[in-house]
Structure formats: structure tokens, C-alpha cells
Coordinates of C-alpha atoms in Angstrom, one line a residue:
X1096 CA 17.7 6.3 4.2
X1097 CA 15.6 7.9 7.0
X1098 CA 15.9 11.6 7.8
X1099 CA 19.4 11.7 10.3
X1100 CA 17.9 10.6 13.6
X1101 CA 20.2 13.5 15.4
X1102 CA 17.5 15.9 14.6
X1103 CA 15.2 14.0 17.3
X1104 CA 17.4 14.1 20.0
X1105 CA 16.9 17.2 20.6
X1106 CA 15.1 17.6 23.9
X1107 CA 13.1 21.0 23.7
X1108 CA 9.7 20.8 24.2
X1109 CA 6.8 21.6 21.7
X1110 CA 3.2 21.7 22.3
X1111 CA 1.6 18.0 21.3
X1112 CA 5.0 16.8 20.6
X1113 CA 6.7 13.5 21.4
X1114 CA 9.7 14.3 23.7
X1115 CA 11.8 11.5 23.0
X1116 CA 12.0 8.5 20.6
X1117 CA 10.2 5.8 22.9
X1118 CA 9.8 3.1 20.3
X1119 CA 13.7 3.8 19.0
X1120 CA 15.1 3.7 22.7
X1121 CA 13.4 0.5 23.4
X1122 CA 14.5 -1.1 19.9
X1123 CA 18.0 -0.2 20.7
X1124 CA 18.2 -1.6 23.9
X1125 CA 16.7 -5.0 22.9
X1126 CA 18.9 -5.1 19.9
X1127 CA 22.1 -5.0 22.4
X1128 CA 20.9 -7.0 24.9
X1129 CA 20.0 -9.9 23.0
X1130 CA 23.4 -11.1 21.8
X1131 CA 22.4 -14.8 20.9
X1132 CA 19.3 -15.1 19.2
X1133 CA 17.4 -18.2 19.4
X1134 CA 14.3 -16.6 17.7
X1135 CA 13.0 -15.0 14.6
X1136 CA 13.7 -13.3 12.3
X1137 CA 16.1 -16.0 10.6
X1138 CA 18.9 -13.6 10.1
X1139 CA 19.4 -13.2 13.8
X1140 CA 20.9 -9.8 13.3
X1141 CA 23.9 -10.7 11.1
X1142 CA 22.4 -8.3 7.9
X1143 CA 24.7 -5.3 7.7
X1144 CA 21.3 -3.2 7.4
X1145 CA 19.3 -5.5 10.4
X1146 CA 18.9 -2.4 12.9
X1147 CA 15.8 -3.2 14.9
X1148 CA 14.4 -6.3 12.6
X1149 CA 13.1 -7.8 16.0
X1150 CA 10.0 -9.4 16.8
X1151 CA 7.8 -9.3 19.6
X1152 CA 10.3 -9.7 22.6
X1153 CA 9.7 -8.5 25.8
X1154 CA 9.9 -4.6 26.2
X1155 CA 8.8 -4.6 22.9
X1156 CA 5.2 -4.7 22.8
X1157 CA 2.5 -6.2 20.5
X1158 CA 1.2 -4.4 17.5
X1159 CA -2.1 -6.5 17.7
X1160 CA -2.8 -6.1 21.6
X1161 CA -0.3 -2.9 22.3
X1162 CA -0.2 -2.0 25.9
X1163 CA 3.5 -0.6 26.3
X1164 CA 5.5 1.5 24.1
X1165 CA 3.7 0.6 20.9
X1166 CA 0.3 1.9 22.9
X1167 CA 2.2 4.9 24.3
X1168 CA 3.8 6.1 20.7
X1169 CA 0.5 5.3 18.7
X1170 CA -1.1 7.6 21.5
X1171 CA 1.5 10.7 20.8
X1172 CA 0.7 10.3 16.9
X1173 CA -3.1 10.7 18.0
X1174 CA -2.3 13.6 20.2
X1175 CA -0.2 15.2 17.1
X1176 CA -3.0 14.8 15.0
X1177 CA -5.6 15.6 17.5
X1178 CA -7.4 12.4 16.9
X1179 CA -8.8 10.4 19.6
X1180 CA -6.8 7.2 18.5
X1181 CA -4.0 6.4 16.0
X1182 CA -3.3 2.9 14.8
X1183 CA -0.1 2.0 13.4
X1184 CA -0.5 0.2 9.7
X1185 CA 2.8 -1.7 8.5
X1186 CA 0.7 -3.0 5.3
X1187 CA 0.1 0.4 3.8
X1188 CA -2.9 2.7 3.7
X1189 CA -4.5 0.0 1.9
X1190 CA -4.8 -2.3 4.8
X1191 CA -6.3 0.6 7.0
X1192 CA -9.2 1.4 4.4
X1193 CA -9.7 -2.3 4.0
X1194 CA -10.5 -2.4 7.7
X1195 CA -12.3 0.4 8.1
X1196 CA -15.1 -0.4 5.4
X1197 CA -15.2 -3.5 7.0
X1198 CA -15.8 -2.2 10.4
X1199 CA -18.5 0.2 9.6
X1200 CA -20.4 -1.7 7.2
X1201 CA -21.6 -5.2 6.5
X1202 CA -24.0 -7.3 3.9
X1203 CA -27.0 -4.9 3.0
X1204 CA -25.5 -2.1 3.8
X1205 CA -24.8 0.4 1.2
X1206 CA -21.9 2.9 0.9
X1207 CA -21.6 6.2 -0.9
X1208 CA -18.2 5.9 -2.6
X1209 CA -16.2 8.4 -5.1
X1210 CA -15.6 7.1 -8.3
X1211 CA -12.0 7.3 -8.5
X1212 CA -11.4 5.7 -5.4
X1213 CA -8.4 3.3 -4.3
X1214 CA -8.9 -0.6 -5.0
X1215 CA -8.3 -1.3 -1.7
X1216 CA -11.6 0.5 -1.3
X1217 CA -13.1 -2.3 -3.0
X1218 CA -11.6 -4.9 -1.5
X1219 CA -12.9 -3.8 1.7
X1220 CA -16.3 -4.0 0.1
X1221 CA -15.7 -7.6 -1.3
X1222 CA -14.9 -8.6 2.1
X1223 CA -17.6 -6.7 4.1
X1224 CA -20.6 -7.5 1.5
X1225 CA -21.7 -4.0 1.6
X1226 CA -22.7 -2.8 -1.9
X1227 CA -21.4 0.5 -3.2
X1228 CA -23.1 3.7 -4.6
X1229 CA -20.6 5.4 -7.1
X1230 CA -20.7 9.2 -7.3
X1231 CA -18.8 10.1 -10.4
X1232 CA -16.8 13.4 -9.9
X1233 CA -16.2 16.1 -12.8
X1234 CA -13.6 15.5 -15.1
X1235 CA -11.8 18.6 -16.1
X1236 CA -10.8 18.0 -19.8
X1237 CA -8.4 20.8 -20.1
X1238 CA -6.3 19.5 -17.0
X1239 CA -7.2 15.7 -18.0
X1240 CA -7.7 15.0 -14.3
X1241 CA -11.0 14.3 -11.7
X1242 CA -12.0 17.0 -10.0
X1243 CA -12.7 16.8 -6.2
X1244 CA -16.4 16.0 -5.4
X1245 CA -18.8 18.4 -4.4
X1246 CA -21.9 18.4 -2.1
X1247 CA -24.5 18.8 -4.8
X1248 CA -22.7 15.9 -6.6
X1249 CA -23.8 13.4 -3.6
X1250 CA -27.1 15.4 -2.9
X1251 CA -29.2 13.4 -5.3
X1252 CA -27.4 10.1 -4.2
X1253 CA -28.3 10.8 -0.6
X1254 CA -31.9 11.9 -1.1
X1255 CA -32.9 8.4 -3.2
X1256 CA -31.8 6.4 -0.6
X1257 CA -30.1 5.8 2.9
X1258 CA -26.4 5.2 3.2
X1259 CA -24.4 3.4 6.2
X1260 CA -20.9 5.4 5.8
X1261 CA -19.4 7.5 2.8
X1262 CA -15.6 7.0 1.5
X1263 CA -14.0 10.2 0.1
X1264 CA -10.6 10.8 -1.2
X1265 CA -8.6 13.8 0.1
X1266 CA -6.5 14.9 -1.8
X1267 CA -6.2 13.2 -5.1
X1268 CA -3.0 12.1 -6.5
X1269 CA -2.8 15.6 -8.1
X1270 CA -3.3 17.4 -4.9
X1271 CA -6.9 18.7 -5.8
X1272 CA -9.2 18.8 -2.5
X1273 CA -12.8 18.6 -2.4
X1274 CA -15.1 20.9 -0.1
X1275 CA -14.1 18.5 2.7
X1276 CA -15.9 20.3 6.0
X1277 CA -19.1 20.8 3.7
X1278 CA -19.1 17.0 2.5
X1279 CA -18.7 15.8 6.0
X1280 CA -21.1 17.7 7.8
X1281 CA -23.6 17.1 5.1
X1282 CA -22.8 13.0 5.7
X1283 CA -22.9 13.3 9.2
X1284 CA -25.9 15.3 9.5
X1285 CA -27.8 11.9 7.8
X1286 CA -25.8 9.6 10.6
X1287 CA -23.1 8.3 7.9
X1288 CA -19.8 7.3 8.7
X1289 CA -17.1 9.3 6.9
X1290 CA -13.9 7.5 6.0
X1291 CA -11.3 9.7 4.1
X1292 CA -8.6 7.9 2.2
X1293 CA -6.0 10.5 2.9
X1294 CA -3.2 8.2 1.4
X1295 CA -1.7 11.7 0.2
X1296 CA -2.3 14.3 2.7
X1297 CA -0.5 12.8 6.1
X1298 CA 2.0 16.4 5.7
X1299 CA -1.5 18.8 5.8
X1300 CA -1.5 19.2 9.5
X1301 CA 1.8 20.7 9.7
X1302 CA 1.0 23.3 7.0
X1303 CA -1.5 24.8 8.3
X1304 CA -0.8 28.7 7.7
X1305 CA 0.6 28.1 4.8
X1306 CA -2.1 27.9 2.2
X1307 CA -2.7 24.3 2.5
X1308 CA -6.1 23.2 2.9
X1309 CA -7.4 20.8 6.2
X1310 CA -6.8 17.3 6.7
X1311 CA -9.6 14.5 7.4
X1312 CA -9.5 14.9 11.3
X1313 CA -9.8 19.0 11.3
X1314 CA -12.6 18.6 8.8
X1315 CA -14.8 16.1 11.2
X1316 CA -14.1 12.8 9.5
X1317 CA -14.6 9.7 12.1
X1318 CA -11.8 7.6 10.0
X1319 CA -8.9 9.1 8.3
X1320 CA -6.3 6.6 6.8
X1321 CA -3.0 8.4 6.0
X1322 CA 0.5 7.0 3.8
X1323 CA 3.1 8.4 6.1
X1324 CA 5.4 7.0 4.0
X1325 CA 4.2 8.9 0.7
X1326 CA 4.5 12.2 2.4
X1327 CA 7.0 12.1 5.5
X1328 CA 9.7 10.5 6.8
X1329 CA 8.6 7.0 7.1
X1330 CA 9.6 3.7 5.4
X1331 CA 7.4 2.4 2.0
X1332 CA 4.6 0.6 3.5
X1333 CA 4.1 2.6 6.7
X1334 CA 1.1 4.2 6.8
X1335 CA -1.2 5.0 9.8
X1336 CA -5.3 5.4 10.8
X1337 CA -6.7 8.0 12.9
X1338 CA -9.8 7.6 14.6
X1339 CA -12.2 10.7 16.1
X1340 CA -14.6 8.6 17.8
X1341 CA -13.5 6.5 20.6
X1342 CA -16.7 4.6 20.1
X1343 CA -15.3 3.0 17.0
X1344 CA -12.1 2.2 18.5
X1345 CA -12.8 -1.5 19.8
X1346 CA -14.4 -2.8 16.6
X1347 CA -12.1 -0.7 14.7
X1348 CA -8.8 -2.6 16.5
X1349 CA -10.5 -5.6 16.0
X1350 CA -11.3 -5.7 12.3
X1351 CA -7.9 -4.2 11.9
X1352 CA -6.0 -7.4 13.6
X1353 CA -8.3 -9.2 10.9
X1354 CA -6.2 -7.9 7.8
X1355 CA -2.6 -6.9 9.6
X1356 CA 0.4 -9.4 9.4
X1357 CA 1.0 -11.2 12.3
X1358 CA 4.7 -10.2 11.4
X1359 CA 4.7 -6.6 11.7
X1360 CA 8.0 -5.1 11.3
X1361 CA 9.5 -3.2 13.7
X1362 CA 11.9 -1.3 11.2
X1363 CA 8.4 0.1 9.7
X1364 CA 6.5 1.0 13.1
X1365 CA 9.8 2.7 14.2
X1366 CA 9.7 4.7 10.9
X1367 CA 6.1 6.0 11.9
X1368 CA 7.1 7.2 15.2
X1369 CA 10.0 8.8 13.6
X1370 CA 8.3 10.5 10.8
X1371 CA 5.8 12.1 13.3
X1372 CA 8.5 13.4 15.6
X1373 CA 10.3 15.3 12.6
X1374 CA 7.1 16.7 11.1
X1375 CA 6.0 17.8 14.7
X1376 CA 9.3 19.3 15.5
X1377 CA 10.2 20.6 12.0
X1378 CA 7.3 20.2 9.5
X1379 CA 6.0 23.7 9.6
X1380 CA 9.7 25.0 8.9
X1381 CA 10.1 22.5 6.1
X1382 CA 7.2 23.2 4.4
X1383 CA 7.3 27.0 4.6
X1384 CA 10.9 26.5 2.6
X1385 CA 9.3 24.1 0.3
X1386 CA 6.3 26.4 -0.5
X1387 CA 9.3 28.7 -1.8
X1388 CA 10.6 26.1 -3.8
X1389 CA 7.4 25.1 -5.1
X1390 CA 6.6 28.6 -6.3
X1391 CA 10.5 29.1 -8.1
X1392 CA 9.4 25.7 -10.1
X1393 CA 6.3 27.9 -11.2
X1394 CA 7.9 30.9 -12.0
X1395 CA 10.7 29.0 -13.8
X1396 CA 8.1 27.5 -16.0
X1397 CA 6.3 30.6 -16.8
X1398 CA 9.7 32.2 -18.0
X1399 CA 10.8 29.1 -20.0
X1400 CA 6.9 28.9 -21.6
X1401 CA 6.2 25.4 -20.2
X1402 CA 3.0 24.8 -19.2
X1403 CA 2.6 23.7 -15.5
X1404 CA -0.1 23.5 -12.8
X1405 CA -0.4 23.0 -8.9
X1406 CA -3.4 21.7 -7.2
X1407 CA -4.6 23.0 -3.7
X1408 CA -1.7 21.0 -2.2
X1409 CA 0.9 22.9 -3.8
X1410 CA 3.2 19.9 -3.1
X1411 CA 2.2 18.1 -6.2
X1412 CA 3.8 19.9 -9.2
X1413 CA 2.8 19.0 -12.8
X1414 CA 3.8 19.5 -16.4
X1415 CA 2.1 19.1 -19.6
X1416 CA 4.0 16.7 -21.4
X1417 CA 5.7 17.0 -24.7
X1418 CA 7.2 14.5 -27.2
X1419 CA 10.6 13.1 -25.6
X1420 CA 9.9 14.9 -22.3
X1421 CA 10.6 11.8 -20.2
X1422 CA 13.4 10.5 -22.1
X1423 CA 14.9 13.8 -21.2
X1424 CA 14.1 13.7 -17.6
X1425 CA 15.1 10.1 -17.3
X1426 CA 18.6 11.0 -18.9
X1427 CA 19.1 13.7 -16.7
X1428 CA 18.3 11.2 -13.5
X1429 CA 15.0 12.9 -12.9
X1430 CA 12.0 10.5 -12.2
X1431 CA 8.5 11.6 -11.6
X1432 CA 6.1 10.0 -9.8
X1433 CA 3.2 9.5 -12.6
X1434 CA 2.8 9.9 -16.2
X1435 CA -1.0 10.4 -17.0
X1436 CA -3.1 11.5 -19.6
X1437 CA 0.0 13.8 -20.7
X1438 CA 0.2 15.0 -16.9
X1439 CA 4.0 14.9 -15.4
X1440 CA 3.4 14.7 -11.8
X1441 CA 6.2 15.7 -9.4
X1442 CA 5.9 15.4 -5.9
X1443 CA 7.6 17.5 -3.5
X1444 CA 8.1 16.8 0.3
X1445 CA 9.6 17.7 3.1
X1446 CA 12.7 16.0 2.3
X1447 CA 13.4 18.4 -0.7
X1448 CA 13.0 21.1 1.8
X1449 CA 15.8 19.5 3.5
X1450 CA 17.9 19.0 0.9
X1451 CA 16.8 20.8 -2.3
X1452 CA 19.2 18.9 -5.0
X1453 CA 16.5 17.1 -6.8
X1454 CA 14.5 20.5 -6.6
X1455 CA 17.7 22.2 -8.3
X1456 CA 17.9 19.6 -10.9
X1457 CA 14.6 19.7 -12.1
X1458 CA 14.8 23.4 -12.1
X1459 CA 18.3 23.5 -14.4
X1460 CA 16.1 21.0 -16.7
X1461 CA 13.4 23.0 -17.4
X1462 CA 15.1 25.1 -19.6
X1463 CA 16.1 22.0 -22.0
X1464 CA 12.5 21.0 -21.7
X1465 CA 11.5 23.9 -23.2
X1466 CA 13.3 23.4 -26.4
X1467 CA 11.3 20.2 -26.6
X1468 CA 8.4 21.0 -29.4
X1469 CA 4.9 21.2 -28.1
X1470 CA 2.4 18.8 -29.9
X1471 CA -1.6 18.5 -30.0
X1472 CA -2.7 16.5 -27.5
X1473 CA -4.7 13.6 -27.9
X1474 CA -8.2 13.9 -26.5
X1475 CA -9.1 12.2 -23.0
X1476 CA -11.8 10.9 -21.8
X1477 CA -12.7 9.6 -18.4
X1478 CA -13.9 6.4 -17.5
X1479 CA -17.7 5.8 -18.7
X1480 CA -20.4 5.7 -15.8
X1481 CA -21.1 1.8 -15.1
X1482 CA -23.9 -0.2 -13.5
X1483 CA -23.4 -2.1 -10.3
X1484 CA -25.5 -5.4 -10.8
X1485 CA -24.7 -6.9 -7.8
X1486 CA -22.4 -6.7 -4.6
X1487 CA -18.9 -6.8 -5.4
X1488 CA -18.5 -9.9 -2.7
X1489 CA -21.3 -11.6 -4.4
X1490 CA -19.4 -11.2 -8.0
X1491 CA -16.3 -12.4 -6.4
X1492 CA -17.7 -15.3 -4.7
X1493 CA -19.4 -16.3 -7.9
X1494 CA -18.2 -18.9 -10.2
X1495 CA -15.5 -17.3 -12.6
X1496 CA -14.5 -17.5 -16.2
X1497 CA -11.6 -16.0 -18.0
X1498 CA -11.9 -14.6 -21.2
X1499 CA -10.4 -12.1 -23.8
X1500 CA -11.5 -8.5 -23.2
X1501 CA -12.5 -8.2 -26.9
X1502 CA -15.6 -11.0 -26.1
X1503 CA -16.2 -9.5 -22.8
X1504 CA -19.0 -7.0 -23.6
X1505 CA -22.2 -7.4 -21.7
X1506 CA -20.7 -9.7 -19.0
X1507 CA -20.4 -9.2 -15.3
X1508 CA -16.9 -8.0 -14.3
X1509 CA -15.4 -10.5 -11.2
X1510 CA -12.3 -8.7 -10.7
X1511 CA -10.8 -5.6 -10.0
X1512 CA -9.8 -3.2 -13.2
X1513 CA -7.7 -0.4 -11.6
X1514 CA -4.6 0.7 -13.8
X1515 CA -1.7 1.5 -11.1
X1516 CA -0.8 3.8 -10.5
X1517 CA -2.8 5.6 -9.2
X1518 CA -5.1 2.2 -8.9
X1519 CA -8.2 4.0 -9.3
X1520 CA -11.2 1.9 -10.4
X1521 CA -12.3 1.8 -14.1
X1522 CA -14.7 -1.5 -13.5
X1523 CA -15.1 -3.7 -10.5
X1524 CA -16.6 -6.8 -9.4
X1525 CA -20.2 -6.8 -10.1
X1526 CA -20.6 -4.2 -12.8
X1527 CA -21.9 -4.8 -16.2
X1528 CA -19.2 -4.1 -18.7
X1529 CA -22.0 -2.2 -21.3
X1530 CA -20.5 -1.0 -24.7
X1531 CA -19.0 2.4 -23.4
X1532 CA -17.3 0.8 -20.9
X1533 CA -16.1 -2.2 -22.7
X1534 CA -14.4 0.2 -25.4
X1535 CA -12.7 2.3 -22.9
X1536 CA -11.3 -1.1 -21.6
X1537 CA -10.1 -2.0 -24.9
X1538 CA -8.5 1.3 -25.4
X1539 CA -6.7 0.5 -21.8
X1540 CA -6.0 -2.8 -23.2
X1541 CA -4.1 -1.5 -26.2
X1542 CA -1.9 0.7 -23.8
X1543 CA -0.8 -2.4 -22.2
X1544 CA -2.0 -1.1 -18.5
X1545 CA -4.9 -3.6 -18.0
X1546 CA -4.4 -7.4 -19.3
X1547 CA -6.0 -8.6 -22.4
X1548 CA -7.7 -11.4 -20.7
X1549 CA -10.3 -10.3 -17.8
X1550 CA -12.7 -12.6 -15.0
X1551 CA -16.4 -12.4 -15.5
X1552 CA -19.0 -14.2 -14.2

């Protein structure tokens, strides 16, 4: 359920805030006016929860060429985030990342890519024809997670060749944040475009002064893609893309239209406007409350002897797994976001500050979790470095063959092998499966997180 809409009809004005729900009002008007419908969608408004499931009728604009209510709504979100333009995305952040890569790079171009990128970045490279140069961030064996990139990690790559663009993830799934301003400054001084996959950071802008890191727009990236549905009050799949360089606007919009559905969901679009209004009006207050909840959970863990940690983004709360922990959480009705490498990740959002029921349930359960015996955890290693033999596009278009993973050593991968969640790359199109990578993939297959048969060339 979306955040109660009565919050939004408060006419109080705030700096860079929307004064009213423009798109919502237009949808309400057309929804009431079109009593007899001879247009899509097929349910004709007769579903119980059909609200605003309309098509591009007069008064509702067109997402592919917005000039009315959608154009105004998107620009207001851009003003909130202090970007030049904002584009609504109804295919998640994935469509924004693919469009951004294709808009900025093409065949023959080199793109600097963080190794633990999302699979949508690889999809963008396949479509664009650009060739990636992967940078391996350091892996923390104690916390069993990738650490953020540093400037020193990319300097050697940039000294050896020139790049058209760079793609960084900020924050990562566990709330760890790079030296973002320094990374972006270093890249832009070399004439590179910078794309930030900030799918997990749409809330950061509203927490300045609350020990949250700056977002990609404030750090100076040209394109920042955020999943509003992950951390704000938006429906699943609803995202947006911010642009800080207006000169790229036409090219980016044209490329986005190649990937976007021609049947955008108006409930998703309305939820984006809604999410921006909630965050603008109430985000700071809700995040301030949330910081207290987050600190309370950390203190409770310490009191009960449970090992936990938080990233630079303190809305991510991580418990070290113990045998039986997931079963006990599930029995209590508590479902974490992710369990990976014996880390149990809990996402706290503004919704938890508005209604702290879930956080209270977790806090009560911590004492029971502490009764579980701790166990020695198996060693966890990151994916080994991998050789890029050809561009992802060349590999994708080459004739392929499906073979057993056990027999794939030495072959060139044709598909994306990226366990989800979080969807980070282990091996992808155009990469040679050497002995180390092959052994790592076999281990993942034994855990049923990648298939036993893969596509190779």
C-alpha cells in the first residue's frame, strides 16, 4: 500500500517541493470523466484496485514525448534533486542504466566499469557495442563484502588507456559508499562521462545533516539512476534518472525511448510523483527518526552479544548469520532483504520511521537470536579477476552452444552469470572462463545460484 495520500494535500510550501500532486489530480479527473471506455486496458476500470490504470488519454501526456503534466512532474523532481532534468522510469533502474550506457558509448569505445556492477550495465554494453575495462574493488574478508572503489584503484587503468565513460555503484547493496566526489572529479578531469548506479540511494538527498553520504548529483556525476521503489514510497519497478548536463538531454531521451515500454503504467508514474512529494516534505524528519531506530538496533545487538554492522548508509543493518537464524526470523514473520556470505541484510526505510512495527518486532527477536550458538563460518572469497577477450556485444551475437558447466573451462562465456540478488557479475559475455573463474562458478552452481548448463562460444 502506498503512503497515505492525505499527507500530500497539506498546502504548506517548502523550498524545491511540489505544491500539489499534479499527475494525481489529472488521473483522478480523467478517471472520473471516462465512464464508458472503449480503449485499453482491457479491464475498463472494473478491477477492484484499478485506480488510475489508464492510457495516454487527453490530459495525461505521453511519457515518450512529455509536454504536459508528465513534463511538469518530472521537472519538479529534477528541481528537488537539483538536477537539470529527471526522467521517470517504469522498467526499473535497469532501463535507465541500459539507456545511459548506450547514449554515451558505442562500438569501439572503452568504458571503465566497477566489477561488482549490476547485470543491467552488462546489458547496456551488449546493446551499445562498447568494451568494458573492469576494476576489481577490494574484498573485505572480515565482513565478506566488496569495499567501495578508491581513486587509486582506477588510476592504473586510466594511465594505460583512455575511456569514454565510467560507471560506478553508489552505495552498494550493503550501504558502503565510495570516495564519490574524488572519483567523479578524477574521471571528469580526463574528459570522461560518469554514470552512477544509485539504485539504492534515492533517499540520500533528503538525509544531509544526518550523517548520510551525498548522492551522485551532489557529487557531480552527469547521469544518476535511482530506484525510488527501493528506498522511497514508490511502487515496485518505479525509478528515475537524473541528468546534470542538459547538453546530453536529447540524446538520452531518444535512447531511453528505444528501451522503455510503449505502455507505461500510470499507477507507477503517479507513485513516483508521490514518492518525491513525501520525501521532499517529510524525508528529513522521517530519516531523523529512522536514525534513532537504527542506533537502537545496534545497541540491542551489542547488549545481546550479536555481531552486527552498518555501512556509511546507516539505513542498512547487517547481522552475522548463525545456524538457524533465518528459520527463526521466518517463524517470527521477519523477512530480511538478502542473505549472502553469512551476512543477513535488513533495509530500513522511511516507512519504518512512520510505522516502526517491523523494527520493534526485529528488536524483540534479537534476544532469541542471541540464544542460537555461533558457529565458525566457512571462508568466503570474491570472484577472481577475469579476462575480457572480446566485447560483450560480439560474444552475444556470436553463435553459441549450451554445455555443462563442468566442461566449460577455457571457453568464452556468452551469457550473464550474475546471481540475484544482488545481480552482480561473476562472468559475462566475452570473458574467458579460466581455471580460477571456472572453479568459482562450479562452487556457485553447487549452491544452486547459477545453472548447471551455460552458453559459451
